[in-house]
Coordinates of C-alpha atoms and ligand atoms in Angstrom, one line a residue:
X1 CA 28.9 -27.7 -18.7
X2 CA 26.0 -28.9 -16.6
X3 CA 25.9 -26.8 -13.4
X4 CA 26.2 -29.2 -10.6
X5 CA 25.2 -26.7 -7.9
X6 CA 21.8 -26.7 -9.5
X7 CA 20.0 -29.9 -8.7
X8 CA 17.5 -29.2 -11.4
X9 CA 19.8 -29.3 -14.3
X10 CA 21.5 -32.5 -13.3
X11 CA 18.1 -34.1 -13.0
X12 CA 17.2 -32.8 -16.4
X13 CA 19.6 -35.3 -18.0
X14 CA 17.9 -38.2 -16.3
X15 CA 14.4 -37.0 -17.0
X16 CA 14.4 -35.3 -20.4
X17 CA 10.6 -35.4 -20.4
X18 CA 10.4 -32.6 -17.8
X19 CA 8.2 -29.9 -19.3
X20 CA 8.1 -27.1 -16.8
X21 CA 5.4 -25.1 -18.7
X22 CA 2.9 -27.9 -18.8
X23 CA 3.6 -28.9 -15.2
X24 CA 2.9 -25.3 -14.1
X25 CA -0.3 -25.3 -16.2
X26 CA -1.5 -28.6 -14.8
X27 CA -0.9 -27.4 -11.3
X28 CA -2.7 -24.1 -12.0
X29 CA -5.6 -25.9 -13.7
X30 CA -6.2 -28.1 -10.7
X31 CA -7.3 -24.8 -8.9
X32 CA -6.6 -26.5 -5.6
X33 CA -3.2 -24.9 -5.0
X34 CA -0.5 -26.1 -2.7
X35 CA -3.1 -27.2 -0.1
X36 CA -4.5 -29.5 -2.8
X37 CA -1.1 -31.2 -3.1
X38 CA -0.8 -31.6 0.7
X39 CA -4.3 -33.0 0.9
X40 CA -3.4 -35.5 -1.8
X41 CA -0.5 -36.6 0.5
X42 CA 2.5 -35.8 -1.6
X43 CA 5.7 -36.8 0.1
X44 CA 8.0 -35.2 -2.4
X45 CA 7.5 -31.6 -3.7
X46 CA 6.9 -31.3 -7.4
X47 CA 9.9 -30.0 -9.4
X48 CA 8.2 -26.6 -10.2
X49 CA 8.7 -25.7 -6.5
X50 CA 12.4 -26.5 -6.2
X51 CA 14.4 -23.4 -5.7
X52 CA 17.9 -22.8 -6.9
X53 CA 20.3 -23.6 -4.2
X54 CA 21.7 -20.1 -3.9
X55 CA 18.2 -18.8 -3.1
X56 CA 18.1 -21.1 -0.1
X57 CA 21.6 -20.3 1.2
X58 CA 22.2 -19.1 4.7
X59 CA 19.1 -20.6 6.1
X60 CA 21.0 -22.7 8.6
X61 CA 23.7 -20.1 9.3
X62 CA 21.3 -17.4 10.4
X63 CA 19.8 -18.5 13.6
X64 CA 23.0 -18.2 15.6
X65 CA 23.6 -14.7 14.4
X66 CA 20.0 -13.8 14.5
X67 CA 19.9 -13.4 18.2
X68 CA 22.3 -10.4 17.9
X69 CA 19.6 -8.5 16.1
X70 CA 15.9 -8.0 16.6
X71 CA 13.3 -6.0 14.9
X72 CA 12.4 -2.9 17.0
X73 CA 9.1 -3.2 19.0
X74 CA 7.2 0.1 19.2
X75 CA 4.4 0.8 21.7
X76 CA 1.7 3.1 20.4
X77 CA 0.1 3.5 23.8
X78 CA -0.4 7.2 24.5
X79 CA 0.0 8.2 20.9
X80 CA -2.8 10.7 21.2
X81 CA -2.0 11.6 24.8
X82 CA 0.3 14.5 24.7
X83 CA 2.8 16.1 22.4
X84 CA 5.8 14.9 24.4
X85 CA 4.6 11.3 24.3
X86 CA 3.8 11.5 20.6
X87 CA 7.2 13.1 19.9
X88 CA 9.0 10.1 21.6
X89 CA 7.0 7.6 19.5
X90 CA 7.8 9.5 16.3
X91 CA 11.4 9.5 17.2
X92 CA 11.3 5.7 17.4
X93 CA 9.3 5.4 14.2
X94 CA 12.0 7.4 12.4
X95 CA 14.8 5.4 13.8
X96 CA 13.1 2.1 12.9
X97 CA 12.2 3.2 9.3
X98 CA 15.8 4.5 8.7
X99 CA 17.7 1.6 10.2
X100 CA 15.4 -1.4 9.8
X101 CA 12.5 -0.7 7.4
X102 CA 10.5 -3.0 9.7
X103 CA 9.0 -2.7 13.2
X104 CA 6.5 -4.5 15.4
X105 CA 3.7 -2.4 17.0
X106 CA 1.9 -3.2 20.2
X107 CA -1.1 -1.2 21.5
X108 CA -1.9 -0.3 17.9
X109 CA -5.7 -0.1 18.5
X110 CA -6.8 -3.2 16.6
X111 CA -8.6 -5.5 19.1
X112 CA -7.0 -8.9 19.7
X113 CA -10.2 -10.7 18.9
X114 CA -10.5 -9.0 15.5
X115 CA -7.0 -10.2 14.7
X116 CA -7.7 -13.7 15.9
X117 CA -10.9 -13.8 13.9
X118 CA -9.2 -12.6 10.8
X119 CA -6.6 -15.4 11.0
X120 CA -9.5 -17.9 11.5
X121 CA -11.4 -16.4 8.6
X122 CA -8.4 -17.0 6.3
X123 CA -8.2 -20.5 7.6
X124 CA -11.9 -21.1 6.9
X125 CA -11.5 -19.8 3.4
X126 CA -8.8 -22.4 2.6
X127 CA -10.3 -25.2 4.5
X128 CA -13.8 -24.8 3.1
X129 CA -15.4 -27.1 0.5
X130 CA -12.9 -27.5 -2.4
X131 CA -15.5 -26.9 -5.1
X132 CA -16.7 -23.7 -3.6
X133 CA -13.1 -22.5 -3.3
X134 CA -12.4 -23.3 -6.9
X135 CA -15.0 -20.8 -7.9
X136 CA -12.7 -18.0 -6.6
X137 CA -9.5 -19.3 -8.3
X138 CA -8.5 -16.8 -10.9
X139 CA -5.6 -14.7 -12.4
X140 CA -7.9 -12.0 -13.7
X141 CA -6.4 -8.7 -12.7
X142 CA -9.7 -6.9 -12.7
X143 CA -11.3 -9.2 -10.1
X144 CA -11.7 -7.5 -6.7
X145 CA -11.4 -10.8 -4.9
X146 CA -9.5 -13.8 -6.2
X147 CA -7.5 -16.7 -4.9
X148 CA -4.7 -18.5 -6.6
X149 CA -1.3 -20.1 -5.8
X150 CA 1.6 -17.9 -6.7
X151 CA 0.6 -14.7 -8.5
X152 CA 3.8 -15.0 -10.4
X153 CA 3.6 -18.7 -11.1
X154 CA 4.5 -18.4 -14.8
X155 CA 7.2 -15.7 -14.2
X156 CA 9.1 -16.8 -11.2
X157 CA 12.0 -19.3 -11.6
X158 CA 10.5 -21.5 -8.8
X159 CA 7.0 -21.6 -7.3
X160 CA 6.5 -20.9 -3.6
X161 CA 4.9 -23.3 -1.1
X162 CA 1.9 -21.0 -0.6
X163 CA -1.6 -20.2 -1.6
X164 CA -2.9 -16.6 -1.4
X165 CA -6.2 -14.7 -1.8
X166 CA -6.1 -11.1 -2.7
X167 CA -8.8 -8.5 -2.2
X168 CA -8.9 -4.8 -3.2
X169 CA -10.5 -3.1 -0.2
X170 CA -9.9 0.6 -1.1
X171 CA -10.5 3.0 -2.7
X172 CA -13.7 1.0 -3.5
X173 CA -14.4 -2.1 -1.5
X174 CA -16.1 -4.9 -3.3
X175 CA -19.8 -5.6 -3.1
X176 CA -20.0 -8.0 -0.1
X177 CA -21.7 -10.5 -2.4
X178 CA -18.4 -10.9 -4.3
X179 CA -16.6 -12.0 -1.1
X180 CA -16.5 -15.6 0.1
X181 CA -19.2 -16.2 2.7
X182 CA -16.8 -17.9 5.2
X183 CA -14.8 -14.8 5.8
X184 CA -16.9 -11.9 4.4
X185 CA -17.7 -10.1 7.6
X186 CA -14.3 -10.4 9.3
X187 CA -12.5 -9.3 6.1
X188 CA -14.6 -6.1 6.0
X189 CA -14.2 -5.5 9.6
X190 CA -10.5 -6.1 9.8
X191 CA -9.9 -3.9 6.7
X192 CA -11.7 -1.0 8.4
X193 CA -9.4 -1.3 11.4
X194 CA -6.3 -1.7 9.2
X195 CA -7.3 1.4 7.2
X196 CA -7.7 3.4 10.3
X197 CA -4.3 2.3 11.6
X198 CA -2.7 2.9 8.2
X199 CA -3.9 6.5 8.1
X200 CA -2.4 7.0 11.5
X201 CA 0.9 5.5 10.3
X202 CA 0.9 7.9 7.3
X203 CA 0.7 10.8 9.8
X204 CA 3.5 9.4 11.9
X205 CA 5.7 8.8 8.9
X206 CA 5.0 12.4 7.7
X207 CA 6.0 13.8 11.0
X208 CA 9.0 11.5 11.3
X209 CA 10.1 13.0 8.0
X210 CA 9.7 16.5 9.4
X211 CA 6.6 17.2 7.3
X212 CA 3.2 18.2 8.3
X213 CA 1.1 15.3 9.5
X214 CA -1.2 15.2 6.4
X215 CA 1.6 15.4 3.9
X216 CA 1.6 11.8 2.7
X217 CA -2.2 11.5 2.9
X218 CA -2.4 14.6 0.7
X219 CA -0.2 12.9 -1.8
X220 CA -3.0 10.2 -2.1
X221 CA -0.7 7.6 -0.6
X222 CA -3.5 6.4 1.7
X223 CA -6.1 5.9 -1.1
X224 CA -5.6 2.2 -1.8
X225 CA -5.6 -0.9 0.3
X226 CA -4.9 -4.5 -1.0
X227 CA -5.4 -7.3 1.5
X228 CA -3.7 -10.7 1.0
X229 CA -4.6 -13.8 2.9
X230 CA -1.7 -16.2 2.8
X231 CA -1.9 -19.9 3.7
X232 CA 1.4 -21.8 4.0
X233 CA 0.7 -25.6 4.2
X234 CA 3.2 -27.9 6.0
X235 CA 5.9 -28.9 3.5
X236 CA 7.3 -32.4 3.2
X237 CA 10.7 -31.1 1.9
X238 CA 11.1 -27.6 3.4
X239 CA 14.8 -27.5 2.5
X240 CA 14.1 -27.4 -1.2
X241 CA 11.7 -24.5 -1.5
X242 CA 10.4 -21.3 0.1
X243 CA 7.1 -20.1 1.4
X244 CA 7.7 -16.7 -0.1
X245 CA 10.8 -15.8 -2.1
X246 CA 13.1 -13.0 -1.3
X247 CA 11.3 -9.7 -2.2
X248 CA 10.6 -6.1 -1.2
X249 CA 7.0 -5.0 -1.1
X250 CA 5.2 -2.9 -3.7
X251 CA 3.4 0.2 -2.6
X252 CA 4.1 2.5 0.4
X253 CA 4.0 0.2 3.4
X254 CA 2.5 -3.1 4.6
X255 CA 0.8 -4.1 7.8
X256 CA 1.4 -7.8 8.4
X257 CA -0.6 -9.9 10.8
X258 CA 1.0 -13.4 11.4
X259 CA 0.0 -16.3 13.5
X260 CA 2.3 -18.1 15.9
X261 CA 4.1 -20.4 13.5
X262 CA 7.1 -18.2 12.5
X263 CA 9.2 -18.4 9.4
X264 CA 9.4 -14.8 8.3
X265 CA 12.9 -13.4 7.9
X266 CA 14.2 -10.0 6.9
X267 CA 17.5 -9.2 5.3
X268 CA 19.3 -6.9 7.8
X269 CA 23.0 -6.0 7.4
X270 CA 23.4 -8.8 4.9
X271 CA 22.0 -11.4 7.3
X272 CA 18.7 -13.2 7.4
X273 CA 17.1 -12.3 10.7
X274 CA 14.1 -14.1 12.1
X275 CA 11.0 -12.1 12.9
X276 CA 9.5 -14.1 15.7
X277 CA 5.8 -13.8 16.2
X278 CA 4.9 -11.5 19.1
X279 CA 1.4 -12.1 20.4
X280 CA -0.9 -9.2 19.8
X281 CA 1.6 -7.3 17.7
X282 CA 1.4 -6.2 14.1
X283 CA 4.4 -5.9 11.8
X284 CA 4.8 -2.7 9.7
X285 CA 7.3 -2.6 6.9
X286 CA 8.3 0.2 4.5
X287 CA 7.8 -0.7 0.8
X288 CA 9.4 0.5 -2.4
X289 CA 7.4 3.6 -3.2
X290 CA 7.9 5.0 0.3
X291 CA 11.7 4.5 -0.1
X292 CA 11.4 6.3 -3.4
X293 CA 9.5 9.3 -2.2
X294 CA 11.6 9.7 0.9
X295 CA 14.7 9.7 -1.3
X296 CA 16.1 6.7 0.6
X297 CA 15.5 8.1 4.1
X298 CA 13.2 5.2 4.8
X299 CA 14.3 1.7 3.7
X300 CA 12.3 -0.9 1.9
X301 CA 13.9 -4.1 3.1
X302 CA 13.9 -7.5 1.5
X303 CA 12.3 -10.3 3.3
X304 CA 11.1 -13.9 2.7
X305 CA 9.2 -16.8 4.4
X306 CA 10.8 -20.2 4.9
X307 CA 8.9 -23.4 4.2
X308 CA 8.4 -25.6 7.3
X309 CA 7.4 -29.2 7.8
X310 CA 4.7 -28.0 10.2
X311 CA 1.7 -26.0 9.3
X312 CA -0.4 -24.4 8.1
X313 CA 1.0 -21.0 8.8
X314 CA -1.4 -18.1 8.2
X315 CA -0.7 -14.4 7.6
X316 CA -2.5 -11.4 6.4
X317 CA -0.6 -8.7 4.5
X318 CA -2.3 -5.4 4.0
X319 CA -0.6 -3.2 1.3
X320 CA -1.1 0.5 1.2
X321 CA -1.0 1.3 -2.5
X322 CA -3.3 2.2 -5.3
X323 CA -4.2 -0.8 -7.4
X324 CA -3.5 -1.5 -11.0
X325 CA -6.8 -0.8 -12.5
X326 CA -7.8 2.4 -10.9
X327 CA -7.5 5.8 -12.5
X328 CA -5.3 7.2 -9.7
X329 CA -2.4 5.0 -10.9
X330 CA -1.4 7.7 -13.4
X331 CA -0.3 9.8 -10.5
X332 CA 3.5 10.5 -10.7
X333 CA 5.6 9.8 -7.6
X334 CA 9.2 11.1 -7.1
X335 CA 11.3 12.2 -4.2
X336 CA 9.4 14.7 -2.0
X337 CA 10.7 18.2 -2.8
X338 CA 10.6 19.3 0.8
X339 CA 13.1 16.6 1.7
X340 CA 15.6 17.6 -1.0
X341 CA 18.5 20.0 -0.7
X342 CA 21.8 20.6 -2.3
X343 CA 23.4 18.0 0.0
X344 CA 20.5 15.6 -0.6
X345 CA 19.7 15.7 -4.3
X346 CA 17.1 13.4 -5.7
X347 CA 18.4 9.8 -6.1
X348 CA 15.3 8.6 -8.0
X349 CA 13.5 9.4 -11.2
X350 CA 9.8 10.0 -11.1
X351 CA 7.5 7.2 -12.0
X352 CA 3.8 6.6 -12.3
X353 CA 2.2 3.9 -10.1
X354 CA 1.1 2.2 -13.2
X355 CA 4.6 1.9 -14.6
X356 CA 5.8 0.8 -11.2
X357 CA 3.2 -2.0 -10.8
X358 CA 3.6 -3.2 -14.4
X359 CA 7.3 -3.7 -13.8
X360 CA 6.7 -5.2 -10.4
X361 CA 4.4 -7.9 -11.8
X362 CA 6.5 -8.6 -14.8
X363 CA 9.5 -9.4 -12.6
X364 CA 7.8 -11.8 -10.2
X365 CA 8.7 -11.9 -6.6
X366 CA 12.4 -12.5 -6.6
X367 CA 12.9 -9.9 -9.3
X368 CA 14.0 -12.2 -12.1
X369 CA 12.3 -10.7 -15.1
X370 CA 10.4 -12.7 -17.7
X371 CA 12.9 -11.7 -20.3
X372 CA 15.8 -13.0 -18.2
X373 CA 14.0 -16.2 -17.4
X374 CA 13.3 -16.9 -21.1
X375 CA 16.9 -16.3 -22.0
X376 CA 18.0 -18.6 -19.2
X377 CA 15.9 -21.3 -20.6
X378 CA 17.6 -20.8 -23.9
X379 CA 20.9 -21.2 -22.2
X380 CA 19.6 -24.4 -20.5
X381 CA 19.0 -25.7 -24.0
X382 CA 22.6 -24.9 -24.8
X383 CA 23.8 -26.9 -21.8
X384 CA 21.7 -29.8 -22.9
X385 CA 23.1 -29.5 -26.3
X386 CA 26.6 -29.8 -24.8
X387 CA 25.9 -33.4 -23.9
X388 CA 25.1 -34.4 -27.5
X389 CA 28.0 -32.5 -29.0
X390 CA 31.0 -33.9 -27.2
X391 CA 33.2 -32.7 -30.1
X392 CA 32.9 -29.1 -29.0
X393 CA 36.5 -28.1 -28.4
X394 CA 36.4 -24.7 -26.7
X395 CA 40.1 -24.2 -26.8
X396 CA 40.5 -24.6 -30.5
X397 CA 37.4 -22.5 -31.2
X398 CA 39.0 -19.7 -29.2
X399 CA 42.2 -20.1 -31.0
X400 CA 40.6 -20.0 -34.4
X401 CA 38.7 -16.9 -33.5
X402 CA 41.9 -15.3 -32.2
X403 CA 43.9 -16.3 -35.2
X404 CA 41.4 -14.6 -37.5
X405 CA 42.7 -11.3 -36.0
X406 CA 39.5 -9.7 -37.1
X407 CA 37.7 -9.7 -33.7
X408 CA 34.0 -9.5 -33.3
X409 CA 33.8 -6.8 -35.9
X410 CA 35.0 -9.5 -38.3
X411 CA 32.2 -11.8 -37.3
X412 CA 29.6 -9.1 -37.7
X413 CA 31.1 -8.1 -41.0
X414 CA 30.7 -11.7 -42.1
X415 CA 27.1 -11.6 -41.2
X416 CA 26.8 -14.1 -38.4
X417 CA 23.2 -14.5 -37.2
X418 CA 24.0 -16.7 -34.3
X419 CA 26.8 -15.9 -31.9
X420 CA 29.5 -18.6 -31.6
X421 CA 29.4 -20.7 -28.6
X422 CA 32.5 -19.2 -27.0
X423 CA 30.6 -16.0 -26.4
X424 CA 27.6 -17.7 -24.6
X425 CA 27.5 -16.8 -20.9
X426 CA 26.2 -19.0 -18.2
X427 CA 22.7 -18.0 -17.3
X428 CA 23.7 -17.2 -13.7
X429 CA 26.0 -14.5 -15.2
X430 CA 23.2 -13.0 -17.1
X431 CA 20.6 -13.1 -14.4
X432 CA 22.6 -11.9 -11.4
X433 CA 20.4 -8.9 -11.2
X434 CA 17.9 -11.0 -9.3
X435 CA 18.7 -9.5 -6.0
X436 CA 18.4 -5.9 -7.2
X437 CA 15.0 -4.5 -6.5
X438 CA 13.2 -2.5 -9.2
X439 CA 13.4 0.7 -7.3
X440 CA 17.2 0.4 -7.4
X441 CA 17.0 0.7 -11.1
X442 CA 15.3 4.0 -10.9
X443 CA 18.3 5.6 -9.1
X444 CA 20.3 8.4 -10.7
X445 CA 24.1 8.2 -10.7
X446 CA 25.3 11.4 -9.0
X447 CA 26.3 14.2 -11.3
X448 CA 29.0 16.5 -9.9
X449 CA 29.7 19.9 -11.4
X450 CA 33.3 20.8 -10.8
X451 CA 33.2 24.1 -12.5
X452 CA 34.1 26.1 -9.4
X453 CA 36.9 23.9 -8.3
X454 CA 39.5 26.6 -8.6
X455 CA 37.1 29.3 -7.3
X456 CA 36.6 30.1 -3.6
X457 CA 37.5 27.7 -1.0
X458 CA 33.9 27.4 0.0
X459 CA 33.1 26.2 -3.5
X460 CA 35.9 23.7 -3.4
X461 CA 34.8 22.3 0.0
X462 CA 31.3 21.9 -1.4
X463 CA 32.6 19.9 -4.4
X464 CA 34.8 17.7 -2.2
X465 CA 31.8 16.9 0.0
X466 CA 29.9 15.7 -3.0
X467 CA 32.9 13.6 -4.2
X468 CA 33.2 12.0 -0.8
X469 CA 29.6 11.2 -0.7
X470 CA 29.6 9.7 -4.2
X471 CA 32.7 7.6 -3.6
X472 CA 31.3 6.3 -0.3
X473 CA 27.7 5.6 -1.5
X474 CA 28.0 5.0 -5.2
X475 CA 31.6 4.4 -6.3
X476 CA 30.5 5.9 -9.6
X477 CA 29.8 9.5 -10.4
X478 CA 29.5 11.6 -13.5
X479 CA 31.5 14.9 -13.8
X480 CA 30.4 17.9 -15.8
X481 CA 32.3 21.1 -16.5
X482 CA 35.5 19.1 -16.1
X483 CA 37.4 21.3 -18.6
X484 CA 37.9 18.8 -21.4
X485 CA 36.4 20.4 -24.5
X486 CA 33.5 18.6 -26.1
X487 CA 35.2 18.6 -29.5
X488 CA 38.1 16.7 -28.0
X489 CA 35.8 14.1 -26.6
X490 CA 33.9 13.8 -29.9
X491 CA 37.1 13.4 -31.8
X492 CA 38.3 10.7 -29.4
X493 CA 35.1 8.7 -29.9
X494 CA 35.5 9.2 -33.7
X495 CA 39.2 8.1 -33.5
X496 CA 38.3 4.9 -31.7
X497 CA 35.7 4.2 -34.3
X498 CA 38.1 5.0 -37.2
X499 CA 40.6 2.6 -35.7
X500 CA 38.2 -0.3 -35.5
X501 CA 36.7 0.4 -38.9
X502 CA 39.9 0.9 -40.8
X503 CA 41.2 -1.5 -43.5
X504 CA 41.2 -5.0 -42.0
X505 CA 44.7 -5.9 -43.2
X506 CA 46.2 -2.7 -41.6
X507 CA 44.4 -3.4 -38.4
X508 CA 45.7 -7.0 -38.3
X509 CA 49.1 -5.5 -38.0
X510 CA 48.2 -4.3 -34.5
X511 CA 46.4 -7.5 -33.4
X512 CA 48.5 -8.9 -30.6
X513 CA 48.6 -10.3 -27.1
X514 CA 52.2 -9.2 -26.5
X515 CA 52.0 -7.2 -23.2
X516 CA 55.3 -5.5 -24.0
X517 CA 53.8 -3.6 -26.8
X518 CA 52.8 0.0 -26.0
X519 CA 49.9 -0.1 -28.5
X520 CA 48.0 -3.1 -29.6
X521 CA 44.5 -4.4 -30.3
X522 CA 42.7 -7.7 -29.8
X523 CA 39.3 -9.1 -28.9
X524 CA 39.0 -9.9 -25.2
X525 CA 42.2 -9.4 -23.4
X526 CA 41.2 -12.4 -21.2
X527 CA 40.0 -14.6 -24.2
X528 CA 41.7 -17.8 -23.0
X529 CA 41.1 -17.2 -19.3
X530 CA 37.5 -16.2 -19.0
X531 CA 34.6 -18.6 -18.8
X532 CA 32.9 -16.9 -21.8
X533 CA 34.1 -14.3 -24.2
X534 CA 32.6 -10.8 -24.4
X535 CA 31.1 -9.2 -27.5
X536 CA 33.7 -6.5 -27.7
X537 CA 37.0 -5.6 -29.4
X538 CA 39.5 -3.2 -27.9
X539 CA 42.8 -1.4 -28.5
X540 CA 45.1 -0.6 -25.6
X541 CA 47.7 2.1 -25.3
X542 CA 50.1 2.9 -22.5
X543 CA 50.4 6.7 -22.6
X544 CA 52.2 7.4 -19.3
X545 CA 54.7 7.4 -17.8
X546 CA 56.2 7.1 -21.3
X547 CA 54.0 7.6 -24.3
X548 CA 54.6 5.3 -27.3
X549 CA 56.7 6.4 -30.1
X550 CA 54.3 8.0 -32.6
X551 CA 55.5 5.5 -35.2
X552 CA 53.9 2.8 -33.1
X553 CA 50.5 4.4 -33.5
X554 CA 48.1 4.4 -36.4
X555 CA 47.6 7.5 -38.5
X556 CA 43.9 7.2 -38.0
X557 CA 44.0 8.1 -34.3
X558 CA 47.5 9.1 -33.4
X559 CA 46.9 12.9 -32.9
X560 CA 43.7 12.6 -31.0
X561 CA 44.9 9.9 -28.8
X562 CA 47.9 12.0 -27.7
X563 CA 45.7 15.1 -27.3
X564 CA 43.0 13.3 -25.4
X565 CA 45.5 11.6 -23.1
X566 CA 47.0 15.0 -22.2
X567 CA 43.6 16.3 -21.2
X568 CA 42.7 13.1 -19.3
X569 CA 46.0 13.2 -17.4
X570 CA 45.3 16.8 -16.3
X571 CA 41.8 15.9 -15.1
X572 CA 43.1 12.7 -13.5
X573 CA 45.6 14.8 -11.4
X574 CA 42.7 17.0 -10.3
X575 CA 40.6 13.9 -9.3
X576 CA 43.6 12.6 -7.3
X577 CA 43.6 15.9 -5.4
X578 CA 39.8 15.8 -4.8
X579 CA 40.0 12.2 -3.6
X580 CA 42.9 13.0 -1.3
X581 CA 40.9 15.9 0.2
X582 CA 37.8 13.8 0.4
X583 CA 39.8 11.4 2.6
X584 CA 40.8 14.2 4.8
X585 CA 44.4 14.2 3.5
X586 CA 46.5 16.9 2.0
X587 CA 45.7 17.4 -1.7
X588 CA 49.0 16.0 -2.9
X589 CA 48.8 12.9 -0.8
X590 CA 47.8 10.4 -3.4
X591 CA 50.0 12.0 -6.1
X592 CA 53.0 11.8 -3.7
X593 CA 52.4 8.1 -3.3
X594 CA 53.0 7.7 -7.0
X595 CA 49.4 6.8 -7.8
X596 CA 49.3 9.2 -10.8
X597 CA 52.3 7.9 -12.6
X598 CA 50.7 5.6 -15.2
X599 CA 47.9 6.0 -17.7
X600 CA 46.4 3.3 -19.7
X601 CA 43.9 4.2 -22.4
X602 CA 41.6 1.5 -23.8
X603 CA 39.4 2.1 -26.9
X604 CA 36.4 -0.3 -26.8
X605 CA 34.2 -1.1 -29.7
X606 CA 30.9 -3.0 -29.1
X607 CA 29.4 -4.2 -32.4
X608 CA 25.7 -4.9 -32.7
X609 CA 25.0 -8.4 -31.4
X610 CA 22.5 -10.7 -33.1
X611 CA 21.7 -12.5 -29.8
X612 CA 22.2 -10.0 -27.0
X613 CA 20.4 -12.2 -24.4
X614 CA 23.1 -14.8 -24.5
X615 CA 26.2 -12.8 -24.0
X616 CA 27.6 -9.6 -22.5
X617 CA 29.5 -6.6 -23.9
X618 CA 31.7 -6.6 -20.7
X619 CA 31.4 -9.1 -17.9
X620 CA 30.8 -8.1 -14.3
X621 CA 34.1 -6.8 -12.9
X622 CA 35.8 -4.1 -10.9
X623 CA 38.7 -2.1 -12.4
X624 CA 42.2 -3.0 -11.4
X625 CA 43.7 0.4 -10.9
X626 CA 43.2 3.5 -8.7
X627 CA 40.3 4.9 -10.7
X628 CA 39.1 5.1 -14.2
X629 CA 37.7 8.0 -16.3
X630 CA 35.2 6.7 -18.8
X631 CA 34.1 8.5 -21.9
X632 CA 31.1 6.8 -23.6
X633 CA 29.0 7.6 -26.7
X634 CA 25.2 7.8 -26.8
X635 CA 24.4 4.1 -27.1
X636 CA 24.0 3.1 -23.4
X637 CA 24.5 -0.4 -21.9
X638 CA 26.8 0.2 -18.9
Ligands
OGA1 C1 4.0 -10.4 1.6 C2 4.8 -11.0 2.6 C3 5.0 -12.3 4.6 C4 4.2 -13.3 5.4 O1 2.8 -10.7 1.4 O2 4.5 -9.5 0.8 O3 6.0 -10.7 2.7 O4 4.6 -13.5 6.5 N1 4.3 -11.8 3.5 O5 3.3 -13.9 4.8
NI2 NI1 6.3 -8.9 1.6

């Protein structure tokens, strides 16, 4: 039960005293950050920094491939020269934002000595007298300047080998007295330059989107500036941790100044690509909110920083975004109307900056939310328990559950308050959303109206275009005006409910794992094969090519099942035509291949679960057929 791919958990058996929370707190209370550990001469990194192995994967496999790709380098020389020159640069900006989400800029207008002085200023801050530095250590969100190690220390699954200071420079810059003396002047000067360059970039981005140059500025995108000064000390065990975990940036975009140490990587076409330092250049990357308001035209790309056994590495990240405690955060952002059309419908919901930032900070850098993290600790507890309870016999528990023939409904009916162990999923199964960025969760699944499908051929072509787009980009889509009457759908949902809630003894008569039966019910078709059972009961019915003898069906849902299947078959045949045409084939192509011969209808029933953080209604899977038409009630969860 102990996951061996995870060094931490194995170690847990040997050292049961490990108390992550108090180690985090001790580290935080020291106020000396990662640099403090290195100064004290640690030769092994403390356990709180050890990353799960899968987070560190591919590090060694990238470099060979990395040479194939490199982040575009743009030269801003002549930007204000003439329209032709500017047009060429805008073209390159658009290309980089669409394909890479990242680019390096040279001749950006910020003098080399200002950049060099800024790096030195950050170094002076970290290398100043420890007691003075401790005075700035804080996690108070309202402070304009603060320093700490890992803003998400208590939320992230593993701490990063990095200390950071953060300073809100706009809309209101702090009173200079609030800034550390060792870097006060350069921080103010550098920020002024970065703000000027940032506003220029907002103009270029607006134009690259085909909008008027002031469009993004007029949306208040350029109001806020947050400057981070990162310090990555040399790490004695760089293979066990990261300098910065995989993340996408918050806000509209970021201007990054890095020294010559290297270590930054971006995720491009599923590969980690090194971003080698380029003397004199600044890096620009699109962040989540710009991806959202451009409706995915510009990409916010994930990136990370490796830990190295040399250092320190210093970087300065300037985020264009309004900050958490300003009034402007109530502004709502959604896809820009001018960029939308019938072919390019909004893929995101609107959100306020405040909601966005709250969610961003709750998740921590690698997007593993607090809630997930807590539940994973619970399931760690379970794994530890496994060592003390060797008598746990999974097979016989599965069999006992199956033999009851009453499914999960039976458990709930009996009033269980803890879910049986056979339903508990491994934490990795429950937290596999960690690589999905928060913006992704704001996406809308496409909705296709097929009302006009038998109308004019222009209408049909339009619908097929949407189907093609949805299948290529989304895999899932919702259909409205599909011709199945609402009353039939409602009756079908009711029929499924009636089946599962009927008299227990009658229902037991249908409980079976005999695949030859045309109609049967059970809990978890893969009960004995899967790693963990799902919190779901189901009935299964083969309704085509040969429907079951009506005698094999239950009175409670016989008629509606037959009726619903007839409608679904008709819709399914239409979908096969649309898919054929979307593939550029003749409408009957898929039907002629026999794809539409069979229809299998499953009626799922998901009872309320007393411990929803420990299990799933349905495990991660893809369907094993040509396609599926799903009818769901109003509860949500998919
Ligand atoms: C960031 C970031 C990269 C770096 O601050 O969001 O990605 O090189 N920094 O420090
Ligand atoms: Ni970043």
